[in-house]
Protein backbone atom coordinates (compact mmCIF):
# COMPACT_ATOMS: atom_id res chain seq x y z
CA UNK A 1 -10.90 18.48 12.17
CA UNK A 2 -12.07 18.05 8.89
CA UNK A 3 -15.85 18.23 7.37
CA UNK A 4 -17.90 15.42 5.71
CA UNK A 5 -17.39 17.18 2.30
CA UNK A 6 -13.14 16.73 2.62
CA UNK A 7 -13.61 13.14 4.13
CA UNK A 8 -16.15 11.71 1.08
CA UNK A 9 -14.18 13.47 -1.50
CA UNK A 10 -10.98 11.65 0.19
CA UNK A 11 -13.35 8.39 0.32
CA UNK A 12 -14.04 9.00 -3.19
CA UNK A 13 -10.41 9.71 -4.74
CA UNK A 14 -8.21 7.31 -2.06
CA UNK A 15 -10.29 4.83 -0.93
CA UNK A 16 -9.54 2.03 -3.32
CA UNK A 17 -5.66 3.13 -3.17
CA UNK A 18 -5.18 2.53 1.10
CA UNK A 19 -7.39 -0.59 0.54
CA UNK A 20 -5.05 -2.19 -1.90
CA UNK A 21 -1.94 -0.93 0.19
CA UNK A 22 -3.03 -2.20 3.19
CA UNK A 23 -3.74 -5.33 1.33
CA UNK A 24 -0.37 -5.80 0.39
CA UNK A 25 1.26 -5.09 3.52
CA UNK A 26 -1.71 -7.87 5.91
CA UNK A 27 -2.95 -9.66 3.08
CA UNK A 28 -5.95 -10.14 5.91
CA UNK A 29 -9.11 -8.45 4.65
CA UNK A 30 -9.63 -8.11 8.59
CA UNK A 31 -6.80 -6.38 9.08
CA UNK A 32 -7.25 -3.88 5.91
CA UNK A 33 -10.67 -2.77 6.87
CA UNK A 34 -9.48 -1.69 10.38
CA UNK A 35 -6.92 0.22 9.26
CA UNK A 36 -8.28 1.32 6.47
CA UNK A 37 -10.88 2.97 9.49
CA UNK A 38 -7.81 4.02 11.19
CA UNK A 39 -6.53 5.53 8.38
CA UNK A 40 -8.99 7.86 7.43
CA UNK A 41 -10.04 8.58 11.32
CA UNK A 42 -5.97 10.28 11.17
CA UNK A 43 -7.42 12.08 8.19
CA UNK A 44 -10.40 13.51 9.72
CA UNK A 45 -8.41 14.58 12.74
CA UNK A 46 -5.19 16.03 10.95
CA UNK A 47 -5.91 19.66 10.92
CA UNK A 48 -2.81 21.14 8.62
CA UNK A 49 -3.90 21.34 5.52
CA UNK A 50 -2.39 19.90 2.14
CA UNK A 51 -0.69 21.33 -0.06
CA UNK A 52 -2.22 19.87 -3.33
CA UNK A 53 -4.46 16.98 -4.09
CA UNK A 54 -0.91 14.76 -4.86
CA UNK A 55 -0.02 16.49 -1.53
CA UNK A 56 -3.14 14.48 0.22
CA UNK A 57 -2.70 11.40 -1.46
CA UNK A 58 1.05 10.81 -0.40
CA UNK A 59 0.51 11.39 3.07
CA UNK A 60 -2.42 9.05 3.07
CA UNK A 61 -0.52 6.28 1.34
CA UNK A 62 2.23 7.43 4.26
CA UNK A 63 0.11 7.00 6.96
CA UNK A 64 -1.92 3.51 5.29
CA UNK A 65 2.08 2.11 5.41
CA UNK A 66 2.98 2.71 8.87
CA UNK A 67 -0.45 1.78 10.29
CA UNK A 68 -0.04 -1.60 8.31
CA UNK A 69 3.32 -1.56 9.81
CA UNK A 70 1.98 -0.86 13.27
CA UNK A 71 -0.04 -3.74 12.63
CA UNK A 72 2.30 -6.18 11.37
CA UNK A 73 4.31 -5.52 14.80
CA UNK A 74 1.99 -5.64 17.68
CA UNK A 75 1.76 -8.84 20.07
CA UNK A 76 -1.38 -9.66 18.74
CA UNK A 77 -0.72 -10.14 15.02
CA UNK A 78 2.38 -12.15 15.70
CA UNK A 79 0.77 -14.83 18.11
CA UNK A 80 -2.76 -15.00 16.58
CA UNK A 81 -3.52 -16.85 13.25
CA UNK A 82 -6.76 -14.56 12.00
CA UNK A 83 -9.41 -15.88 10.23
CA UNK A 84 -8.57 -14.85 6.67
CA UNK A 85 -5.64 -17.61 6.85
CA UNK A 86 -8.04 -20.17 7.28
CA UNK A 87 -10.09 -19.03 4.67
CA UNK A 88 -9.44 -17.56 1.64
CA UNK A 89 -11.58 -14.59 1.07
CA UNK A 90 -11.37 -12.50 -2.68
CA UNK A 91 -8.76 -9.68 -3.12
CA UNK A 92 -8.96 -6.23 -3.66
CA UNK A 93 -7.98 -6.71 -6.97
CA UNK A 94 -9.36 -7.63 -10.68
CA UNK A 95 -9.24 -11.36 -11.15
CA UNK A 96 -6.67 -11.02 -14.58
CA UNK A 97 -4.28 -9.44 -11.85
CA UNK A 98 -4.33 -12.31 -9.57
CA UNK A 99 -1.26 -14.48 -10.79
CA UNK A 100 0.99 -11.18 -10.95
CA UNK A 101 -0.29 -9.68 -7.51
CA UNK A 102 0.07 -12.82 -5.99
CA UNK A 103 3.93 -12.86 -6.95
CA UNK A 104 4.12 -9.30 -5.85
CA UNK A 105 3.00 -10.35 -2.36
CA UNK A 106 5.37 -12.35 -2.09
CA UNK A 107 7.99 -9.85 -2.45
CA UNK A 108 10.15 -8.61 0.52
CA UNK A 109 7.93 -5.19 1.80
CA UNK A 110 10.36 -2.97 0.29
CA UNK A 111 9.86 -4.25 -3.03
CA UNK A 112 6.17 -4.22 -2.69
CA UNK A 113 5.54 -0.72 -1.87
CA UNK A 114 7.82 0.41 -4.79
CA UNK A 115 5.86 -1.78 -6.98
CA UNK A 116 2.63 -1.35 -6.21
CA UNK A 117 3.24 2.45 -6.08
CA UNK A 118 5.16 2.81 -9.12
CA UNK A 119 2.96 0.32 -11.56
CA UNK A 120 -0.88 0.53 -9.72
CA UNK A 121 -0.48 4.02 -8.27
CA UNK A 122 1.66 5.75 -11.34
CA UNK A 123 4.35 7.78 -9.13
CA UNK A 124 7.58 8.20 -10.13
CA UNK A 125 10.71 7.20 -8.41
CA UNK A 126 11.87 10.58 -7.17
CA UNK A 127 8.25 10.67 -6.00
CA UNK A 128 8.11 7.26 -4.11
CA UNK A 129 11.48 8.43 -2.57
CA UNK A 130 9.68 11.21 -0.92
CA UNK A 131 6.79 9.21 0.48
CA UNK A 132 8.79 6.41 1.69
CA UNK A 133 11.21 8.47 2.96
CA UNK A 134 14.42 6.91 0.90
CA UNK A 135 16.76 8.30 -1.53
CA UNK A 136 15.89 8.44 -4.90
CA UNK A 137 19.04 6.19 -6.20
CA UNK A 138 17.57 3.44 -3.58
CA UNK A 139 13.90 3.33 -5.09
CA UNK A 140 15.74 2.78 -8.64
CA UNK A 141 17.70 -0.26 -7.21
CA UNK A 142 14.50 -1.87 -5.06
CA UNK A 143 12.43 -1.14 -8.71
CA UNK A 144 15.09 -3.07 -10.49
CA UNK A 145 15.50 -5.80 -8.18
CA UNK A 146 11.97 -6.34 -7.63
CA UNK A 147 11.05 -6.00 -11.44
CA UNK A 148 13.90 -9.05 -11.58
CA UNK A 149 12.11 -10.98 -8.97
CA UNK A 150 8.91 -10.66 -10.54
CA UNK A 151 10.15 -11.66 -13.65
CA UNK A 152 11.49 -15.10 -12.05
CA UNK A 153 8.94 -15.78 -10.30
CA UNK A 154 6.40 -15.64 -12.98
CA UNK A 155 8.65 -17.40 -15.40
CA UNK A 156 10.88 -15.44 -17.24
CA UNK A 157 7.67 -12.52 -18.85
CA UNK A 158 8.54 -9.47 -20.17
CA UNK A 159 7.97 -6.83 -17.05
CA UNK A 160 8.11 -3.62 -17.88
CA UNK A 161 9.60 0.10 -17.19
């Protein structure tokens, strides 16, 4: 089990990252705040220890996805309308980024996580391929089609590499 010190200084560093991860995946602020919890009770608990700081950081991300996953799947989620879609409450996210996040989130899951993780979070495709568990050639095509996606959807822009 991990100490206070390890879980602020993972508050500190991650915290905005799993928030805006989860987001993506529920797009319930409900729903991102208890696994966001989740997320970081795994942390406290996991006892190996990491092998760097980028180390930490992918396996959080890891964990954030399948939780959200988790989520997405359970009986509950599918036959209950939450709150949140009755009501829209603000995003994680700057208020400039709204137009463009809002056309990510409509992406296919996939193409969100490479995204997100490649433009907000600054990994690189061999990198994504490790966290997502995919091979490297398969993060360059979901990048590509996704990039094309965007740029339909928000009429034709210049999105780039």
């Amino acid at each position: 089990m991990r100490n206070d010190a390890a879980a602020d200084r993972a508050l500190d560093l991650y915290a905005d990252t799993v928030r805006r991860i989860c987001f993506i995946h529920l797009k319930s602020n409900a729903d991102v705040e208890d696994v966001f919890q989740e997320v970081f009770l795994k942390y406290l608990l996991h006892d190996n220890p990491f092998e760097s700081d980028a180390h930490e950081k992918a396996w959080l991300i890891r964990v954030a996805i399948n939780a959200c996953k988790d989520v997405l799947k359970s009986f509950f989620h599918k036959n209950v309308s939450s709150f949140d879609d009755l009501h829209n409450e603000p995003f994680y996210f700057q208020e400039q980024e709204s137009e463009v996040m809002d056309a990510i989130l409509k992406l296919p899951e996939k193409y969100r996580d490479v995204i997100y993780l490649h433009y907000y979070e600054g990994y690189s495709a061999v990198e994504i391929a490790k966290i997502i568990g995919k091979k490297e050639n398969t993060i360059y095509t979901w990048l590509d089609r996704a990039r094309k996606k965007l740029k339909e959807s928000l009429g034709g822009g210049q999105i780039g590499r």
